[in-house]
PDB file of C-alpha atoms in Angstrom:
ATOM      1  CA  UNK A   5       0.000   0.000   0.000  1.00  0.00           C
ATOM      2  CA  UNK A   6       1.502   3.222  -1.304  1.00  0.00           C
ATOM      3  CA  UNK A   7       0.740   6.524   0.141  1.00  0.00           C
ATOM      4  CA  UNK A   8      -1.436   8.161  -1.674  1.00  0.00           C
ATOM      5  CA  UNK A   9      -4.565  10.778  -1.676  1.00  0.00           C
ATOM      6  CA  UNK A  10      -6.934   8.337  -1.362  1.00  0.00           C
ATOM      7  CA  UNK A  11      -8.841   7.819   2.086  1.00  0.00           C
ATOM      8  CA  UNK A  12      -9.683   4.840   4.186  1.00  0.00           C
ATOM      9  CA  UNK A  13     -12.179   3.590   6.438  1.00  0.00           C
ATOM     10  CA  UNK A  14     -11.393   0.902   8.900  1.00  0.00           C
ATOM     11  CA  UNK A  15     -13.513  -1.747  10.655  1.00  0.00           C
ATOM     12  CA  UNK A  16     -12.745  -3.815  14.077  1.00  0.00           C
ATOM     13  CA  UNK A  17     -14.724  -6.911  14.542  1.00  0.00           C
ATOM     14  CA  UNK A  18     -15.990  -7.261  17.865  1.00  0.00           C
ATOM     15  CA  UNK A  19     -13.929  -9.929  19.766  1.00  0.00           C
ATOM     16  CA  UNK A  20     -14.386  -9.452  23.577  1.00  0.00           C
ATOM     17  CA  UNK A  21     -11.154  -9.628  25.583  1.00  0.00           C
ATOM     18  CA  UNK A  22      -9.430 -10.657  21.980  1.00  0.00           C
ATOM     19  CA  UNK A  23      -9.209  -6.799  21.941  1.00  0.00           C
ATOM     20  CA  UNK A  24      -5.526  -6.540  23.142  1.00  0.00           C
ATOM     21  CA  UNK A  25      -5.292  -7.556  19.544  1.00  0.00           C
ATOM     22  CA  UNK A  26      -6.422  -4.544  18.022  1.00  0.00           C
ATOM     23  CA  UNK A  27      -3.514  -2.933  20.434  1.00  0.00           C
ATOM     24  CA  UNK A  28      -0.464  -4.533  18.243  1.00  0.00           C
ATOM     25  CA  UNK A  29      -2.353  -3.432  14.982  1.00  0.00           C
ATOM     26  CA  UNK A  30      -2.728   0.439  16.170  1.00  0.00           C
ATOM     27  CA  UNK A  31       0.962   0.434  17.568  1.00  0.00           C
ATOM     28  CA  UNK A  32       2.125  -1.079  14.010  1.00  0.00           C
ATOM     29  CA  UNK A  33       0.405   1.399  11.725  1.00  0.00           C
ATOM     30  CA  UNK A  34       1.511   4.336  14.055  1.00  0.00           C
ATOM     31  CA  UNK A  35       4.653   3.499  14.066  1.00  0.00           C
ATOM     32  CA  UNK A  36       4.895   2.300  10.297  1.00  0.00           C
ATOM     33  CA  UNK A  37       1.931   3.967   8.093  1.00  0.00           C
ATOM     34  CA  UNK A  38       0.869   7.448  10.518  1.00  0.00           C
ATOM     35  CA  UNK A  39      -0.300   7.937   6.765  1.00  0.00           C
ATOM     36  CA  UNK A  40      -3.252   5.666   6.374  1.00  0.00           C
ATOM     37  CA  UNK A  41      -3.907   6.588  10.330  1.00  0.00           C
ATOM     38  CA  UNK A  42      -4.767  10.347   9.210  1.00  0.00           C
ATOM     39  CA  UNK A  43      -6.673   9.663   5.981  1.00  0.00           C
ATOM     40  CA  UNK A  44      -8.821   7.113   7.618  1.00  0.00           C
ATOM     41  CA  UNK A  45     -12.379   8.711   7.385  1.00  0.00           C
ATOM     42  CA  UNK A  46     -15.065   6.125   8.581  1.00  0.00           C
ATOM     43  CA  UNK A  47     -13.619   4.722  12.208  1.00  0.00           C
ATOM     44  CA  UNK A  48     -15.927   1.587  12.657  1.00  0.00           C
ATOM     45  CA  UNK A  49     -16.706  -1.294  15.071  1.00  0.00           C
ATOM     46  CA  UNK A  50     -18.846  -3.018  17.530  1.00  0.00           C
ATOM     47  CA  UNK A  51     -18.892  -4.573  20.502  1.00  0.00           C
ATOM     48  CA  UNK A  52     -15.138  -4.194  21.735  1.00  0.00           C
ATOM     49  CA  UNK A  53     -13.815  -3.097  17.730  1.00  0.00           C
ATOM     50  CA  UNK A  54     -16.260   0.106  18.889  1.00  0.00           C
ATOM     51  CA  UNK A  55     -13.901   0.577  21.693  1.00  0.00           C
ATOM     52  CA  UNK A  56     -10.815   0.006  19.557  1.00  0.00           C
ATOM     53  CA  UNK A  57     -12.566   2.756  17.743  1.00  0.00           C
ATOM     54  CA  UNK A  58     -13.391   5.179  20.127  1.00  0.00           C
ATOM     55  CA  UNK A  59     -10.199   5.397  21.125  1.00  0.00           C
ATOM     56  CA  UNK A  60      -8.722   5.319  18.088  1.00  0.00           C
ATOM     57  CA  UNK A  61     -10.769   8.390  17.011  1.00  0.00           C
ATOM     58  CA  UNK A  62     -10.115  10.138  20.399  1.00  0.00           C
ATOM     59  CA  UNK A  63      -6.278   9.527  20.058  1.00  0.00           C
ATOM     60  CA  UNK A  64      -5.896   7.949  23.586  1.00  0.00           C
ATOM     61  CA  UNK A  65      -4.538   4.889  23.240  1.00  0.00           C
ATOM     62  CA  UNK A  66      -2.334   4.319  26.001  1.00  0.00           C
ATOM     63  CA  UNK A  67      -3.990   2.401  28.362  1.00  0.00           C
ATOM     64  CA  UNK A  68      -5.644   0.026  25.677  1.00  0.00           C
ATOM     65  CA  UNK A  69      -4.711  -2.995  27.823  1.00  0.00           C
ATOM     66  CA  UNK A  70      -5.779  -1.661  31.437  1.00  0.00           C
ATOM     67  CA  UNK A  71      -9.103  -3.537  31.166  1.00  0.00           C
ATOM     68  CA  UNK A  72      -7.753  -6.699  30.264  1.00  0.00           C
ATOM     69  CA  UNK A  73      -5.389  -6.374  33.125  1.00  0.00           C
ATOM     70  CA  UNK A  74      -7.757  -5.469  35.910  1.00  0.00           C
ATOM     71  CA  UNK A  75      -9.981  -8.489  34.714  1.00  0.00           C
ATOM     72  CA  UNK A  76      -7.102 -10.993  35.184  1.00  0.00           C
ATOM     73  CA  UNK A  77      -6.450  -9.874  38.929  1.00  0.00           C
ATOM     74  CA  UNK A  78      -7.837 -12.382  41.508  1.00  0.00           C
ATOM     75  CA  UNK A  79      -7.829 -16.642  41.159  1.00  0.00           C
ATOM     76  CA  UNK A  80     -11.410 -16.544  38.810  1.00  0.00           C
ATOM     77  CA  UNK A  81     -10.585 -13.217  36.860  1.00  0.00           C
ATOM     78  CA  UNK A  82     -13.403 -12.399  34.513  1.00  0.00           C
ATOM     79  CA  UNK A  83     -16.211 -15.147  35.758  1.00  0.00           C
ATOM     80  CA  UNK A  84     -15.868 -14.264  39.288  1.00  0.00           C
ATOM     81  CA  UNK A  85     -19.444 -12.667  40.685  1.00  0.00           C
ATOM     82  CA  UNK A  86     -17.785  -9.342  41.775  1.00  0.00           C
ATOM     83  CA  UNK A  87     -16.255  -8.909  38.550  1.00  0.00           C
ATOM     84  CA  UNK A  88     -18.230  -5.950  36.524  1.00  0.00           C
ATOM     85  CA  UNK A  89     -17.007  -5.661  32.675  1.00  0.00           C
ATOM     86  CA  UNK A  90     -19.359  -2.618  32.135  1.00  0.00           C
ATOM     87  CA  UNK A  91     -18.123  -0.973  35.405  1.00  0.00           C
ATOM     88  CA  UNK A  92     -14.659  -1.012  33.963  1.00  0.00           C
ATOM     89  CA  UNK A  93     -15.210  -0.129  30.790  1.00  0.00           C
ATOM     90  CA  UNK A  94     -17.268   2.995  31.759  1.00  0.00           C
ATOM     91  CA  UNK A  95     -14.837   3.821  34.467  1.00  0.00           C
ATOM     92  CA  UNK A  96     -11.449   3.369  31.833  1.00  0.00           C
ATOM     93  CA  UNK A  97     -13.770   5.864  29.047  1.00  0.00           C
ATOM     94  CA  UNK A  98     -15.000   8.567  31.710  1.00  0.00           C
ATOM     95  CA  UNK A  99     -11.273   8.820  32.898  1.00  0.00           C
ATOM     96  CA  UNK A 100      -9.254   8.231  29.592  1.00  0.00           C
ATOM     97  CA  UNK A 101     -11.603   9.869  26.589  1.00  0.00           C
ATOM     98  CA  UNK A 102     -10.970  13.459  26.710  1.00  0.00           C
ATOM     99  CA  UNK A 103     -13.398  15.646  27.278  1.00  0.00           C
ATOM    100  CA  UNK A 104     -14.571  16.710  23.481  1.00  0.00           C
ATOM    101  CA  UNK A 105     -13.940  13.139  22.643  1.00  0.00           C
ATOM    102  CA  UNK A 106     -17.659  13.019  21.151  1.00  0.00           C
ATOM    103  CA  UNK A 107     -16.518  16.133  18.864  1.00  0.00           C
ATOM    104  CA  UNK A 108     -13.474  14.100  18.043  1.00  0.00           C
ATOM    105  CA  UNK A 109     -16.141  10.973  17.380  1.00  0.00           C
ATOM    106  CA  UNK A 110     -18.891  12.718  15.316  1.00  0.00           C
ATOM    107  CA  UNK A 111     -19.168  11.712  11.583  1.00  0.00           C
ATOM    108  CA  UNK A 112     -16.210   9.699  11.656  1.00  0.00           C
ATOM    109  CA  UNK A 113     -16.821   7.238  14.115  1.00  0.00           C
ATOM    110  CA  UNK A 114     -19.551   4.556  13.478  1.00  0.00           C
ATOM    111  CA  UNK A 115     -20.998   2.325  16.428  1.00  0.00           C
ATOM    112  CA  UNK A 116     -22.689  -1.142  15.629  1.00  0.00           C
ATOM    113  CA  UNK A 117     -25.928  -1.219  18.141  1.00  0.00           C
ATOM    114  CA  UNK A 118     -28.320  -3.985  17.922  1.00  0.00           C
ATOM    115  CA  UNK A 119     -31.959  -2.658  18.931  1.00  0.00           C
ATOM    116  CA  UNK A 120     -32.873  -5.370  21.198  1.00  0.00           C
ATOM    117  CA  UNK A 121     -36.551  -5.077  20.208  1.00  0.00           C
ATOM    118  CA  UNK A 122     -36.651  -6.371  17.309  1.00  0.00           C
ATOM    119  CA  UNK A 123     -32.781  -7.352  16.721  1.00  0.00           C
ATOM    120  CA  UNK A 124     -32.313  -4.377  13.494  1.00  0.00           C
ATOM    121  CA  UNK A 125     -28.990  -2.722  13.500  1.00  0.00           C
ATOM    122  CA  UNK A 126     -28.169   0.847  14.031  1.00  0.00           C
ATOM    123  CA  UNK A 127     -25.283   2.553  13.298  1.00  0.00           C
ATOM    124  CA  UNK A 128     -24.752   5.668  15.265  1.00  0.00           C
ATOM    125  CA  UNK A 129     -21.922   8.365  14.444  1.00  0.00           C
ATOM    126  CA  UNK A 130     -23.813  12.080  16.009  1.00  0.00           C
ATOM    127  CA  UNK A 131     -23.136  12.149  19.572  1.00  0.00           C
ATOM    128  CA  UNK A 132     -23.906  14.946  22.022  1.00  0.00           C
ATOM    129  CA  UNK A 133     -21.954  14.828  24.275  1.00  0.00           C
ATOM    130  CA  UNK A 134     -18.654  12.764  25.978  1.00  0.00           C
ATOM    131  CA  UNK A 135     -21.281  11.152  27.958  1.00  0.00           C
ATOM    132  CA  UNK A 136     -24.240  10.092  25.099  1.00  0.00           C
ATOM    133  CA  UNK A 137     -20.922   8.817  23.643  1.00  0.00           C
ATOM    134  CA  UNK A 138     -19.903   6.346  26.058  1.00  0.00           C
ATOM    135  CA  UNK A 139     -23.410   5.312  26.371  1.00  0.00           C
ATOM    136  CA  UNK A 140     -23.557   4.123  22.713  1.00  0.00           C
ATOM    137  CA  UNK A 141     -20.102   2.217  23.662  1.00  0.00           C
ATOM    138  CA  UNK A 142     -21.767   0.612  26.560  1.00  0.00           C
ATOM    139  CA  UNK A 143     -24.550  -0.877  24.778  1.00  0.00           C
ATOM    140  CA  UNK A 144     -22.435  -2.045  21.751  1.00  0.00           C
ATOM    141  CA  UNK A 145     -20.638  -4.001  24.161  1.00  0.00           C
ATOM    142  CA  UNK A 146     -23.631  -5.574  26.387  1.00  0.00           C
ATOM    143  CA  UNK A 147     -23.560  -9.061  25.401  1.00  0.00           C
ATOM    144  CA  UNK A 148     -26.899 -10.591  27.287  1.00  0.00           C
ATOM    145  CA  UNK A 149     -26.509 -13.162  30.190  1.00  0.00           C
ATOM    146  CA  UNK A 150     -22.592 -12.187  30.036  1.00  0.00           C
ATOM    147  CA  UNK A 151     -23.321  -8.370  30.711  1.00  0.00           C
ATOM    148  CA  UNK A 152     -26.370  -8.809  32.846  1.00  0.00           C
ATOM    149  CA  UNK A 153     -30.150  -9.182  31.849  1.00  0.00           C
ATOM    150  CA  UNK A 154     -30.771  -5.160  32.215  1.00  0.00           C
ATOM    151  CA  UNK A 155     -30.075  -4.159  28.920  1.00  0.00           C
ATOM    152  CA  UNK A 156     -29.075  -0.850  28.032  1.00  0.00           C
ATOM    153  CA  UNK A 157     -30.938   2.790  27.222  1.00  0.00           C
ATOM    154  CA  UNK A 158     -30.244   5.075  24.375  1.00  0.00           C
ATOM    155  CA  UNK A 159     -33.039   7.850  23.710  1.00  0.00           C
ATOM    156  CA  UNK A 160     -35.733   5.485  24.907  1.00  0.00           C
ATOM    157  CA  UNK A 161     -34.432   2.078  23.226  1.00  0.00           C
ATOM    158  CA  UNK A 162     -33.100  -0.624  24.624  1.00  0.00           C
ATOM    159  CA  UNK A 163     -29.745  -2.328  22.422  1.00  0.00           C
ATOM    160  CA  UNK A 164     -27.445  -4.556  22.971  1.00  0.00           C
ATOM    161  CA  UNK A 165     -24.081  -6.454  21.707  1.00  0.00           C
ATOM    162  CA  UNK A 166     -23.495  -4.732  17.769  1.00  0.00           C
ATOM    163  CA  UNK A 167     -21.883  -7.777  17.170  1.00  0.00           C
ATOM    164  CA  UNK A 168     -25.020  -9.984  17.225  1.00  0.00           C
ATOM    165  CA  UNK A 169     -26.171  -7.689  13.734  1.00  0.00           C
ATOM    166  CA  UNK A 170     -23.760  -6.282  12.092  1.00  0.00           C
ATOM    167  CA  UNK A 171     -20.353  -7.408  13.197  1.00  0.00           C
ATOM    168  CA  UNK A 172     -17.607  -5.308  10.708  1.00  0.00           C
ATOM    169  CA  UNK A 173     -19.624  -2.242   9.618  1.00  0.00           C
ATOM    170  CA  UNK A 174     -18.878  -0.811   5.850  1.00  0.00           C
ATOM    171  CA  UNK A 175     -16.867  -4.410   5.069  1.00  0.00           C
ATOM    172  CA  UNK A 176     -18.493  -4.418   1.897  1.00  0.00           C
ATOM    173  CA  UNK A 177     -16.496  -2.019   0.386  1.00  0.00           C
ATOM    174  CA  UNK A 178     -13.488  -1.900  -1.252  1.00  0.00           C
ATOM    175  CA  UNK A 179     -12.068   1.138   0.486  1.00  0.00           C
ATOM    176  CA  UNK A 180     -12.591  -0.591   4.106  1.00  0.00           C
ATOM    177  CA  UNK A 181      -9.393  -1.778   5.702  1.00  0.00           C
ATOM    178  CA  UNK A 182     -11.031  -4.933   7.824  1.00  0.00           C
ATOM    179  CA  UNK A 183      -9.500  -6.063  10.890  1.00  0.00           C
ATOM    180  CA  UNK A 184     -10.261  -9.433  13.266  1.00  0.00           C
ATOM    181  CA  UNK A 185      -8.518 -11.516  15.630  1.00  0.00           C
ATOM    182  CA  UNK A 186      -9.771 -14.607  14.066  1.00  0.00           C
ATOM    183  CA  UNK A 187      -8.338 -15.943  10.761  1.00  0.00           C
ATOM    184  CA  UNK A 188      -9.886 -15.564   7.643  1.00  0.00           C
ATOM    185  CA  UNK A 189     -10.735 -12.981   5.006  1.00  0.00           C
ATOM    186  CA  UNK A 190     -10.129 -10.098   6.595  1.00  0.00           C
ATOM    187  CA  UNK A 191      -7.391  -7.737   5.543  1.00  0.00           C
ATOM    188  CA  UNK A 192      -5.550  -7.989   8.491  1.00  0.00           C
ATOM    189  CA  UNK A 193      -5.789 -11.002  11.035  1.00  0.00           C
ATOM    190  CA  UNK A 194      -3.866 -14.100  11.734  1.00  0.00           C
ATOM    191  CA  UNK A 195      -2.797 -16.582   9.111  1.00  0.00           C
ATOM    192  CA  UNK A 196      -4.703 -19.708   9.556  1.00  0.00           C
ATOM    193  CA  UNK A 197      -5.491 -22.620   7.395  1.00  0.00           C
ATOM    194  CA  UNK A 198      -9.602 -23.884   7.231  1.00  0.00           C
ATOM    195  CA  UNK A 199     -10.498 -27.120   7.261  1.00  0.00           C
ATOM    196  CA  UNK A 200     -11.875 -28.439   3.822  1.00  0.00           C
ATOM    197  CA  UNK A 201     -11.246 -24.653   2.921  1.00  0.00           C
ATOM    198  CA  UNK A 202     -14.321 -23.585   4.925  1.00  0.00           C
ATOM    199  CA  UNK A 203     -14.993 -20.765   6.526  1.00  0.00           C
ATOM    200  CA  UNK A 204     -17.537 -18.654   8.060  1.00  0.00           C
ATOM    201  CA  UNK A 205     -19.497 -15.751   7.634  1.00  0.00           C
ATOM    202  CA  UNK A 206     -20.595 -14.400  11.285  1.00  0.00           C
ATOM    203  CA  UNK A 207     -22.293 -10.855  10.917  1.00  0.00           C
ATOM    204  CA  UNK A 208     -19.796  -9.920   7.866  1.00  0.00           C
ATOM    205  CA  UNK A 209     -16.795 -11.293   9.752  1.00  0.00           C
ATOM    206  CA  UNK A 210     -14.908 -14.054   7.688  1.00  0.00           C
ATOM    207  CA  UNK A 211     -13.751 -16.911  10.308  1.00  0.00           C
ATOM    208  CA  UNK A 212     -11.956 -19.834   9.165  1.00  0.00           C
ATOM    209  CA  UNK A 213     -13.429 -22.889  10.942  1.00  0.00           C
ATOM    210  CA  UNK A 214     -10.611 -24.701  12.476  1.00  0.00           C
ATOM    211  CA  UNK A 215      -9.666 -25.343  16.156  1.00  0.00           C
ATOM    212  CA  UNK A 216      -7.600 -22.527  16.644  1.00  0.00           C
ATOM    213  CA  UNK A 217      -9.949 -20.107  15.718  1.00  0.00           C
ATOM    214  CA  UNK A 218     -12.372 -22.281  18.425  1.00  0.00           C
ATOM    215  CA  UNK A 219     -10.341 -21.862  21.013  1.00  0.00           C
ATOM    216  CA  UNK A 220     -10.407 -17.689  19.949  1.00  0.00           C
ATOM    217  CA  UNK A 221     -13.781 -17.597  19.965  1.00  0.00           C
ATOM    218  CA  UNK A 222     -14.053 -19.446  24.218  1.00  0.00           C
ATOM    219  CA  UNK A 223     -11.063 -17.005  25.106  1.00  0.00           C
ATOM    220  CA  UNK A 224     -12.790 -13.907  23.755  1.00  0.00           C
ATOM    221  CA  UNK A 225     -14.689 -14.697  26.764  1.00  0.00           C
ATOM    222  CA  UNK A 226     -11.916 -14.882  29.304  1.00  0.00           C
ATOM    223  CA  UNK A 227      -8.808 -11.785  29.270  1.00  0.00           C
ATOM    224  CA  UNK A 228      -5.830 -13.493  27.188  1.00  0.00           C
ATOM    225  CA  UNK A 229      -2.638 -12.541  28.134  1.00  0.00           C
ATOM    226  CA  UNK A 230      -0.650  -9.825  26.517  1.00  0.00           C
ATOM    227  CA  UNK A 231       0.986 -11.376  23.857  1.00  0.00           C
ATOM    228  CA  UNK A 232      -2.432 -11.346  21.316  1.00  0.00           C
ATOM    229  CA  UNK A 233      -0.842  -7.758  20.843  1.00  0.00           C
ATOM    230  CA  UNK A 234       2.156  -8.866  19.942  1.00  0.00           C
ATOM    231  CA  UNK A 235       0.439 -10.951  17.400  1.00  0.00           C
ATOM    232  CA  UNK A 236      -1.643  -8.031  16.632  1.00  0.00           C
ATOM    233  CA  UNK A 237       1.664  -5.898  15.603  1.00  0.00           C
ATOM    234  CA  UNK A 238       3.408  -9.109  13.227  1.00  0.00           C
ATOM    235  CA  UNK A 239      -0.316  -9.478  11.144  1.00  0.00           C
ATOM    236  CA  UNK A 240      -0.535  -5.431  10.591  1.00  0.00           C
ATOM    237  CA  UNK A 241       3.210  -5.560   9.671  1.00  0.00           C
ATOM    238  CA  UNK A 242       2.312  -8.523   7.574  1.00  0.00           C
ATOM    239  CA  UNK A 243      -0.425  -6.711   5.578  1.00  0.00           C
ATOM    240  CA  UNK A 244       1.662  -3.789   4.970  1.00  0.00           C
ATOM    241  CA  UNK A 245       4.229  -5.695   3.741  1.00  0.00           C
ATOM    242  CA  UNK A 246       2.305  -7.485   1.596  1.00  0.00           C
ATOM    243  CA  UNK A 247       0.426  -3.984   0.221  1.00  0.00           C
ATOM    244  CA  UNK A 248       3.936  -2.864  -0.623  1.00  0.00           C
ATOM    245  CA  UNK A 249       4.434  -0.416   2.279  1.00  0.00           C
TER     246      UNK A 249
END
């Protein structure tokens, strides 16, 4: 990939804890392509890729790991009952997002909601305020039974997980830099070889089926340690590479 005029949009799958992923990729194009960082246009995810996102957009990525961290402490980390994944996601934006991050956000950054009444997706990118902001983020992320049973309120309507409708927003097209933890199709994610050369579509995401990409989908669930951003960093480096960058 040259550099050029032309501008981007990029997409994060949602992945759940998998997100220390995304970490490796941002520190890779920062430090190897700043160019295709400040012609992206369309910033777009759900679930945790929203977060990736948000931050992204906001320009805060420091403490992209922090969450993944705190869930680790104690013997049962992310399954034990005091643990509270929306507490610490709230509590990481409200202290980390700066405080015109929803300036920063509008028009460029896309959110994948899933109205829970009738399971239609909505993509939001006008937000009012740092607050209606982190909202949206919030309910992108609920994933029912996992998050609780209380799902979220924006403007009246209840949504949850934007991964359980529309997974990789704007993948269709052909200016949309796609990026996932699990192997397959997307532009940048881990080498991996499908069975029978099968794969997956889940909500626009491309997943190989094999067992690696099974035992993604159970830790997704569960913090992995650190080094998914190290393998994060070699894919992004790999698709550069291979884009002639």
């Amino acid at each position: 990939m040259q550099e050029s005029a032309k501008e981007w949009n990029i997409s994060f799958a949602g992945c759940g804890f998998l997100m220390a992923y995304y970490c490796g990729v941002y520190c890779c194009l920062f430090e190897r392509a700043q160019f295709l960082l400040k012609r992206v246009k369309r910033i777009c995810g759900a679930s945790s890729g929203a977060l990736m996102g948000a931050i992204l957009a906001s320009k805060c990525c420091e403490n992209l790991l922090e969450m993944s961290r705190e869930a680790r402490k104690g013997t049962l980390g992310a399954v034990h009952p005091s643990f509270n994944l929306l507490k610490i996601v709230r509590n990481f934006l409200n202290r980390d997002l700066p405080d015109d991050a929803h300036l920063l956000a509008n028009g460029r950054l896309f959110v994948s909601l899933t109205r829970a009444s009738d399971g239609t997706n909505v993509l939001v990118s006008e937000f009012d305020s740092k607050e209606d902001l982190i909202q949206a983020l919030i309910c992108s992320c609920f994933y029912p039974l996992y998050c609780g049973f209380v799902f979220p309120i924006i403007c009246f309507q209840r949504y949850v997980d934007g991964a359980l409708s529309d997974n990789m927003p704007f993948s269709s097209l052909r200016s949309t830099i796609t990026v996932s933890p699990f192997s397959g199709e997307s532009d940048i994610s881990p080498y991996g070889n499908p069975f029978y050369f099968h794969d997956i579509y889940y909500k626009n995401v491309s997943i190989h089926i094999n067992f690696i990409n099974a035992h993604r989908v159970v830790i997704a669930f569960f913090p992995p340690e650190p080094e998914m951003c190290q393998n994060g960093y070699k894919d992004a480096f790999l698709f550069l590479k291979e884009n002639g960058e």
